[in-house]
PDB file of C-alpha atoms in Angstrom:
ATOM      1  CA  MET A   1     -12.791  -6.780   8.100  1.00  0.00           C
ATOM      2  CA  THR A   2     -13.829  -5.784   4.973  1.00  0.00           C
ATOM      3  CA  LEU A   3     -13.240  -7.928   1.903  1.00  0.00           C
ATOM      4  CA  SER A   4     -11.084  -4.964   0.659  1.00  0.00           C
ATOM      5  CA  GLU A   5      -9.442  -4.893   3.379  1.00  0.00           C
ATOM      6  CA  ILE A   6      -8.324  -8.619   3.383  1.00  0.00           C
ATOM      7  CA  ILE A   7      -6.743  -8.309   0.366  1.00  0.00           C
ATOM      8  CA  GLY A   8      -5.241  -5.445   1.178  1.00  0.00           C
ATOM      9  CA  LEU A   9      -3.828  -7.017   4.266  1.00  0.00           C
ATOM     10  CA  ASN A  10      -3.073  -9.873   1.823  1.00  0.00           C
ATOM     11  CA  VAL A  11      -0.997  -8.067  -0.347  1.00  0.00           C
ATOM     12  CA  LYS A  12       1.329  -6.436   2.317  1.00  0.00           C
ATOM     13  CA  TRP A  13       1.568 -10.897   3.779  1.00  0.00           C
ATOM     14  CA  TYR A  14       2.924 -12.046   0.440  1.00  0.00           C
ATOM     15  CA  ARG A  15       4.495  -8.562  -0.649  1.00  0.00           C
ATOM     16  CA  TYR A  16       6.500  -9.723   3.069  1.00  0.00           C
ATOM     17  CA  GLN A  17       7.254 -13.212   1.902  1.00  0.00           C
ATOM     18  CA  LYS A  18       8.812 -12.020  -0.991  1.00  0.00           C
ATOM     19  CA  LYS A  19      10.964  -9.546   0.578  1.00  0.00           C
ATOM     20  CA  MET A  20       9.759  -6.578  -1.396  1.00  0.00           C
ATOM     21  CA  THR A  21       9.294  -3.127  -0.877  1.00  0.00           C
ATOM     22  CA  GLN A  22       6.085  -1.401  -2.140  1.00  0.00           C
ATOM     23  CA  GLU A  23       8.253   0.441  -4.192  1.00  0.00           C
ATOM     24  CA  GLN A  24       9.687  -2.897  -5.473  1.00  0.00           C
ATOM     25  CA  TYR A  25       6.770  -4.385  -5.612  1.00  0.00           C
ATOM     26  CA  ALA A  26       4.745  -1.449  -7.624  1.00  0.00           C
ATOM     27  CA  GLN A  27       7.620  -1.983 -10.443  1.00  0.00           C
ATOM     28  CA  LYS A  28       6.822  -5.929 -10.408  1.00  0.00           C
ATOM     29  CA  ALA A  29       3.198  -5.140 -10.679  1.00  0.00           C
ATOM     30  CA  LYS A  30       3.223  -2.343 -12.858  1.00  0.00           C
ATOM     31  CA  PHE A  31       1.690  -0.114 -10.603  1.00  0.00           C
ATOM     32  CA  LYS A  32       2.294   3.580  -8.522  1.00  0.00           C
ATOM     33  CA  ILE A  33       3.513   3.427  -5.627  1.00  0.00           C
ATOM     34  CA  ALA A  34       1.127   5.670  -3.864  1.00  0.00           C
ATOM     35  CA  TYR A  35      -1.794   2.862  -5.410  1.00  0.00           C
ATOM     36  CA  ILE A  36       0.212   0.172  -3.512  1.00  0.00           C
ATOM     37  CA  SER A  37      -0.275   1.632  -0.090  1.00  0.00           C
ATOM     38  CA  VAL A  38      -3.596   2.534  -1.020  1.00  0.00           C
ATOM     39  CA  ILE A  39      -4.614  -1.700  -1.088  1.00  0.00           C
ATOM     40  CA  GLU A  40      -2.818  -2.507   1.789  1.00  0.00           C
ATOM     41  CA  THR A  41      -5.184  -0.408   4.207  1.00  0.00           C
ATOM     42  CA  GLY A  42      -8.014  -1.467   2.138  1.00  0.00           C
ATOM     43  CA  ASN A  43      -9.263   2.212   1.258  1.00  0.00           C
ATOM     44  CA  THR A  44      -9.679   1.044  -2.396  1.00  0.00           C
ATOM     45  CA  ASN A  45     -12.286  -0.999  -4.275  1.00  0.00           C
ATOM     46  CA  LEU A  46     -10.652  -3.193  -6.562  1.00  0.00           C
ATOM     47  CA  THR A  47     -11.917  -5.070  -9.900  1.00  0.00           C
ATOM     48  CA  CYS A  48     -11.194  -8.216 -10.678  1.00  0.00           C
ATOM     49  CA  LYS A  49      -8.602  -7.392 -13.293  1.00  0.00           C
ATOM     50  CA  ASN A  50      -6.445  -5.710 -10.628  1.00  0.00           C
ATOM     51  CA  ILE A  51      -7.053  -8.523  -8.266  1.00  0.00           C
ATOM     52  CA  GLU A  52      -5.774 -10.677 -10.713  1.00  0.00           C
ATOM     53  CA  VAL A  53      -2.940  -8.792 -11.398  1.00  0.00           C
ATOM     54  CA  LEU A  54      -1.701  -8.469  -7.829  1.00  0.00           C
ATOM     55  CA  ALA A  55      -2.163 -12.782  -7.510  1.00  0.00           C
ATOM     56  CA  LYS A  56       0.121 -12.891 -10.706  1.00  0.00           C
ATOM     57  CA  SER A  57       2.727 -10.867 -10.162  1.00  0.00           C
ATOM     58  CA  PHE A  58       2.781 -12.976  -6.823  1.00  0.00           C
ATOM     59  CA  ASP A  59       2.666 -16.330  -8.962  1.00  0.00           C
ATOM     60  CA  ILE A  60      -0.802 -17.146  -6.545  1.00  0.00           C
ATOM     61  CA  ARG A  61      -4.105 -18.083  -6.564  1.00  0.00           C
ATOM     62  CA  PRO A  62      -6.415 -14.212  -6.726  1.00  0.00           C
ATOM     63  CA  GLU A  63      -8.920 -16.574  -4.603  1.00  0.00           C
ATOM     64  CA  GLN A  64      -5.384 -16.520  -2.235  1.00  0.00           C
ATOM     65  CA  LEU A  65      -5.892 -12.805  -1.716  1.00  0.00           C
ATOM     66  CA  LEU A  66      -9.315 -13.384  -0.017  1.00  0.00           C
ATOM     67  CA  ASN A  67      -7.840 -15.676   2.856  1.00  0.00           C
ATOM     68  CA  GLU A  68      -9.554 -14.345   6.200  1.00  0.00           C
ATOM     69  CA  GLU A  69      -6.650 -16.518   7.728  1.00  0.00           C
ATOM     70  CA  THR A  70      -3.271 -15.278   6.215  1.00  0.00           C
ATOM     71  CA  ALA A  71      -5.438 -11.619   6.715  1.00  0.00           C
ATOM     72  CA  LYS A  72      -4.907 -12.154  10.324  1.00  0.00           C
ATOM     73  CA  LEU A  73      -1.300 -13.178  10.456  1.00  0.00           C
ATOM     74  CA  ALA A  74      -0.744  -9.822   8.417  1.00  0.00           C
ATOM     75  CA  MET A  75      -1.901  -7.832  10.354  1.00  0.00           C
ATOM     76  CA  HIS A  76       0.893  -9.098  12.964  1.00  0.00           C
ATOM     77  CA  LEU A  77       3.611  -8.273  10.747  1.00  0.00           C
ATOM     78  CA  PRO A  78       6.358  -5.301  11.504  1.00  0.00           C
ATOM     79  CA  THR A  79       5.915  -1.681  10.899  1.00  0.00           C
ATOM     80  CA  ARG A  80       7.166  -0.218   7.963  1.00  0.00           C
ATOM     81  CA  LEU A  81      10.107   1.567   9.646  1.00  0.00           C
ATOM     82  CA  TYR A  82      11.314  -2.057  11.201  1.00  0.00           C
ATOM     83  CA  MET A  83      10.047  -4.532   8.426  1.00  0.00           C
ATOM     84  CA  TYR A  84      12.915  -5.140   6.499  1.00  0.00           C
ATOM     85  CA  LYS A  85      15.430  -5.092   9.172  1.00  0.00           C
ATOM     86  CA  ASN A  86      16.799  -8.385   8.855  1.00  0.00           C
ATOM     87  CA  ILE A  87      16.949  -8.237   4.784  1.00  0.00           C
TER      88      ILE A  87
END
């Protein structure tokens, strides 16, 4: 996994833990929803500033977005369609 993919999967993991849609999270982080989608797929080169913004919006330390073990857990999250079925 690339570092961008790890960060993206961790963003997805923490967003899922907070039971937030991409749209809700985009509003909270003050990013466009399309950018959140690109982040979660690991298709962007994030700046340190944006990593800090992402972490702050989850109330976590920035280094937690670099955790490969959490990223591996996020790989097994349900697909978008079924992610919030039980909310």
